[in-house]
CSV table of C-alpha atoms in Angstrom, one decimal:
chain,number,residue,atom,x,y,z
A,138,MET,CA,0.0,0.0,0.0
A,139,SER,CA,1.3,3.5,-0.8
A,140,MET,CA,1.8,5.8,2.1
A,141,ARG,CA,-0.5,8.8,2.2
A,142,MET,CA,-0.9,11.4,5.0
A,143,GLY,CA,-4.3,12.7,6.1
A,144,GLY,CA,-5.4,16.3,5.3
A,145,THR,CA,-4.3,18.8,2.7
A,146,GLY,CA,-0.9,19.5,4.3
A,147,VAL,CA,-1.8,23.2,4.8
A,148,GLY,CA,-1.6,24.5,8.4
A,149,GLN,CA,-4.5,26.0,10.3
A,150,THR,CA,-4.7,29.5,11.5
A,151,GLY,CA,-5.0,30.6,15.2
A,152,GLY,CA,-2.8,30.3,18.2
A,153,GLY,CA,-4.6,27.4,20.0
A,154,ARG,CA,-3.0,24.6,18.1
A,155,THR,CA,-1.1,22.3,20.4
A,156,GLY,CA,1.4,19.5,20.0
A,157,VAL,CA,0.8,15.8,19.5
A,158,ASP,CA,1.1,12.8,21.7
A,159,PRO,CA,4.7,11.7,22.2
A,160,ALA,CA,3.4,8.1,22.1
A,161,SER,CA,3.5,8.6,18.3
A,162,LEU,CA,7.3,8.3,18.4
A,163,ALA,CA,7.1,4.9,20.1
A,164,LEU,CA,4.4,3.7,17.7
A,165,LEU,CA,6.5,4.6,14.6
A,166,ARG,CA,9.7,3.1,16.1
A,167,SER,CA,7.9,-0.1,17.1
A,168,TYR,CA,6.3,-0.4,13.6
A,169,TRP,CA,9.6,0.2,11.9
A,170,HIS,CA,11.3,-2.6,13.9
A,171,GLU,CA,8.4,-4.9,13.1
A,172,LEU,CA,8.9,-4.2,9.4
A,173,ARG,CA,12.6,-5.0,9.8
A,174,LEU,CA,11.8,-8.3,11.4
A,175,ARG,CA,9.5,-9.2,8.5
A,176,ALA,CA,12.3,-8.3,6.1
A,177,GLU,CA,14.7,-10.6,8.0
A,178,GLY,CA,16.9,-7.7,9.1
A,179,GLU,CA,16.8,-5.6,5.9
A,180,LEU,CA,15.7,-2.0,6.0
A,181,PRO,CA,11.9,-1.7,5.3
A,182,ARG,CA,10.7,-0.5,1.9
A,183,ARG,CA,8.4,2.5,1.5
A,184,GLY,CA,5.8,0.2,0.0
A,185,ASP,CA,5.9,-2.0,3.2
A,186,ILE,CA,4.3,0.8,5.3
A,187,ASP,CA,0.6,0.4,5.9
A,188,PRO,CA,-0.8,3.8,7.1
A,189,ARG,CA,-3.6,2.0,8.9
A,190,ARG,CA,-1.1,0.6,11.3
A,191,ILE,CA,0.1,4.1,12.3
A,192,GLU,CA,-3.1,6.0,12.0
A,193,GLU,CA,-2.7,7.6,15.4
A,194,ALA,CA,0.7,9.1,14.3
A,195,LEU,CA,-0.1,10.2,10.8
A,196,SER,CA,-0.5,13.9,11.7
A,197,CYS,CA,3.2,14.1,12.7
A,198,ALA,CA,4.7,11.5,10.4
A,199,PHE,CA,6.6,12.2,7.2
A,200,LEU,CA,8.5,10.7,4.4
A,201,ALA,CA,11.7,12.5,3.2
A,202,GLU,CA,14.2,11.9,0.4
A,203,ARG,CA,17.8,12.9,0.3
A,204,ILE,CA,18.7,15.7,-2.0
A,205,ALA,CA,22.4,16.2,-1.1
A,206,PRO,CA,24.7,14.8,1.6
A,207,GLY,CA,23.1,15.6,4.9
A,208,MET,CA,20.1,17.2,3.3
A,209,ALA,CA,16.6,15.8,2.8
A,210,ARG,CA,13.3,17.3,1.7
A,211,PHE,CA,9.7,16.3,2.6
A,212,ARG,CA,8.0,14.1,0.1
A,213,LEU,CA,4.9,13.5,2.3
A,214,ALA,CA,4.1,15.1,5.6
A,215,GLY,CA,1.3,15.2,8.2
A,216,MET,CA,-0.8,18.2,9.3
A,217,HIS,CA,1.3,18.9,12.4
A,218,LEU,CA,4.3,19.8,10.4
A,219,ALA,CA,2.2,22.1,8.2
A,220,ASP,CA,0.9,23.7,11.4
A,221,LEU,CA,4.4,24.4,12.6
A,222,MET,CA,5.4,26.1,9.4
A,223,GLY,CA,2.1,27.6,8.4
A,224,ILE,CA,2.5,26.2,4.9
A,225,ASP,CA,2.4,22.9,3.0
A,226,VAL,CA,5.9,21.5,3.7
A,227,ARG,CA,6.0,19.0,0.9
A,228,GLY,CA,9.0,19.6,-1.3
A,229,ILE,CA,10.9,21.8,1.1
A,230,PRO,CA,14.0,20.7,3.1
A,231,ILE,CA,13.6,19.4,6.6
A,232,SER,CA,16.2,22.1,7.7
A,233,THR,CA,13.6,24.8,7.0
A,234,LEU,CA,12.0,24.0,10.3
A,235,PHE,CA,15.2,24.7,12.2
A,236,ASP,CA,17.0,27.8,13.2
A,237,VAL,CA,20.2,28.7,11.3
A,238,ASP,CA,22.5,27.6,14.1
A,239,SER,CA,21.0,24.1,14.2
A,240,ARG,CA,21.1,23.3,10.5
A,241,GLU,CA,24.6,22.0,10.4
A,242,ARG,CA,24.0,19.7,13.3
A,243,LEU,CA,20.8,18.4,11.7
A,244,ALA,CA,22.8,17.7,8.5
A,245,SER,CA,25.2,15.6,10.5
A,246,VAL,CA,22.4,13.6,12.0
A,247,VAL,CA,20.7,13.1,8.6
A,248,ALA,CA,23.9,11.9,7.0
A,249,ARG,CA,24.6,9.4,9.8
A,250,VAL,CA,21.0,8.1,9.6
A,251,LEU,CA,21.3,7.5,5.8
A,252,THR,CA,24.9,6.3,5.5
A,253,GLY,CA,25.1,4.3,8.8
A,254,PRO,CA,22.4,3.4,8.5
A,255,GLY,CA,21.1,4.5,11.9
A,256,VAL,CA,18.1,5.5,13.9
A,257,GLY,CA,18.3,9.2,14.7
A,258,GLU,CA,16.6,11.0,17.6
A,259,VAL,CA,16.8,14.7,18.2
A,260,TRP,CA,15.5,16.7,21.2
A,261,LEU,CA,14.2,20.1,20.3
A,262,GLY,CA,13.2,23.4,21.7
A,263,SER,CA,11.7,26.7,20.5
A,264,PRO,CA,11.9,29.8,22.8
A,265,ALA,CA,8.9,32.0,23.5
A,266,SER,CA,8.5,35.2,21.5
A,267,LEU,CA,5.8,37.6,20.5
A,268,GLY,CA,2.7,35.5,19.8
A,269,ARG,CA,4.5,32.2,20.6
A,270,ALA,CA,4.8,30.2,23.7
A,271,ALA,CA,7.9,28.1,24.4
A,272,LEU,CA,7.9,24.7,22.7
A,273,THR,CA,9.7,21.4,23.3
A,274,GLY,CA,9.7,18.5,20.9
A,275,ARG,CA,11.4,15.4,19.5
A,276,LEU,CA,12.3,14.3,16.0
A,277,LEU,CA,12.7,10.6,15.0
A,278,LEU,CA,14.4,9.6,11.8
A,279,LEU,CA,14.2,6.0,10.6
A,280,PRO,CA,16.0,4.9,7.4
A,281,LEU,CA,14.2,3.1,4.6
A,282,ARG,CA,15.6,1.0,1.8
A,283,PRO,CA,16.5,3.3,-1.1
A,284,GLU,CA,14.2,3.5,-4.1
A,285,GLY,CA,16.8,3.0,-6.8
A,286,SER,CA,19.5,5.3,-5.8
A,287,GLN,CA,17.3,7.6,-3.7
A,288,PRO,CA,17.8,7.2,0.1
A,289,LEU,CA,14.6,7.7,2.1
A,290,ILE,CA,13.7,8.6,5.7
A,291,PHE,CA,10.6,7.7,7.5
A,292,GLY,CA,10.1,10.1,10.4
A,293,CYS,CA,8.0,11.7,13.1
A,294,LEU,CA,8.1,15.1,14.7
A,295,VAL,CA,6.2,15.8,17.9
A,296,THR,CA,6.0,18.9,20.0
A,297,ASP,CA,4.6,19.9,23.3
A,298,GLY,CA,2.9,23.3,23.8
A,299,ALA,CA,0.8,25.7,21.9
A,300,ILE,CA,2.2,26.3,18.4
A,301,GLY,CA,1.1,29.9,18.3
A,302,ARG,CA,2.1,32.1,15.4
A,303,ALA,CA,3.7,30.2,12.5
A,304,PRO,CA,6.3,29.6,11.4
A,305,ARG,CA,8.1,28.1,14.4
A,306,ARG,CA,11.9,27.5,14.2
A,307,LEU,CA,13.3,24.7,16.2
A,308,THR,CA,16.6,24.5,18.0
A,309,ILE,CA,18.5,21.2,18.5
A,310,LEU,CA,19.2,20.6,22.2
A,311,ARG,CA,20.8,17.2,21.8
A,312,SER,CA,20.8,14.3,19.4
A,313,ALA,CA,21.7,10.6,19.2
A,314,VAL,CA,22.1,8.1,16.3
A,315,ASP,CA,22.1,4.4,17.0
A,316,MET,CA,23.7,2.4,14.2
A,317,VAL,CA,21.7,-0.6,12.9
A,318,ASP,CA,22.7,-3.7,11.0
A,319,ALA,CA,20.9,-3.4,7.7
A,320,GLN,CA,22.0,-6.9,6.5
A,321,PRO,CA,19.7,-9.9,6.9
A,322,ALA,CA,20.5,-12.0,9.9
A,323,GLU,CA,22.8,-14.8,8.9
A,324,ARG,CA,21.0,-18.1,8.6
A,325,PRO,CA,22.7,-21.2,9.8
A,326,GLY,CA,23.7,-23.5,7.0
A,327,PRO,CA,22.8,-27.1,6.6
A,328,ARG,CA,24.3,-29.4,9.2
A,329,LEU,CA,27.0,-31.6,7.8
A,330,ARG,CA,27.4,-35.2,9.0
A,331,LEU,CA,30.9,-36.7,8.9
A,332,ARG,CA,30.8,-40.4,8.2
A,333,LEU,CA,33.6,-42.2,10.0
A,334,PRO,CA,34.6,-45.8,9.7
A,335,ASP,CA,32.6,-48.3,11.7
A,336,PHE,CA,34.0,-48.0,15.2
A,337,GLY,CA,31.0,-49.7,16.8
A,338,ALA,CA,30.9,-52.0,19.7
A,339,ALA,CA,32.4,-54.8,17.7
A,340,GLY,CA,35.5,-52.8,17.1
A,341,LEU,CA,35.9,-52.1,20.8
A,342,GLU,CA,35.7,-55.7,22.0
A,343,PRO,CA,39.0,-57.2,23.2
A,344,PRO,CA,40.8,-59.6,20.8
A,345,PRO,CA,39.8,-63.3,21.1
A,346,PRO,CA,42.2,-65.5,23.1
A,347,PRO,CA,44.7,-67.7,21.2
A,348,PRO,CA,43.4,-71.2,20.3
A,349,ARG,CA,43.9,-73.8,22.9
A,350,ALA,CA,45.8,-77.0,22.2
A,351,ALA,CA,43.7,-80.1,21.7
A,352,PRO,CA,43.3,-82.0,25.0
A,353,GLY,CA,45.6,-85.1,25.3
A,354,ARG,CA,48.3,-86.8,27.4
A,355,LYS,CA,51.4,-84.7,28.2
A,356,HIS,CA,54.8,-86.1,27.0
A,357,LEU,CA,58.3,-85.6,28.2
A,358,ARG,CA,61.0,-85.8,25.6
A,359,LEU,CA,64.6,-86.7,26.5
A,360,VAL,CA,67.3,-84.9,24.6
A,361,LYS,CA,70.8,-86.3,24.7
A,362,GLY,CA,73.7,-83.8,24.8
């Protein structure tokens, strides 16, 4: 099934919009690991994703494609990302959501996620300003199997607090990338049986005693010197 996000991708107006449940991060991470298990350790494909399995997280989920080393742009995105920016984010770089000082650090995380590959997690903040309350958030970046030569990221961005006046620019507080093994788990080969010569019980028996002389009268023989 192809992956589609709900809504038009255009943010709403008004300052009452709030963040989304951080449980969405756990849902996407768990589903991604499930897809890896089905693929015997390989990275999941985009076509493997069933939106019905992550319905509760679609508003903050996204699919991004690499456009340069350390840079990726949104191909699909949920409504929450549009609310943060105040515009449809499809086709724009992920870095647009971040302040200038955080973009180089974001590029490092994106590069490691795609080349590792690795699972990236970024802790975010956005300070209060005119018409904007302080925000905190987290970004999850999950690598997908490339489409041809096009590396892909399956991700999720959640925030806590009223969004207020868009656009919001995010600051990276800290980040982590956990490398994953994208190769299928090695399967044990067929067990080989080594045939040895027959060393059974018969071969372990003691040798038979020498033949005994036929019974009869014993004789003494006189030898002259």
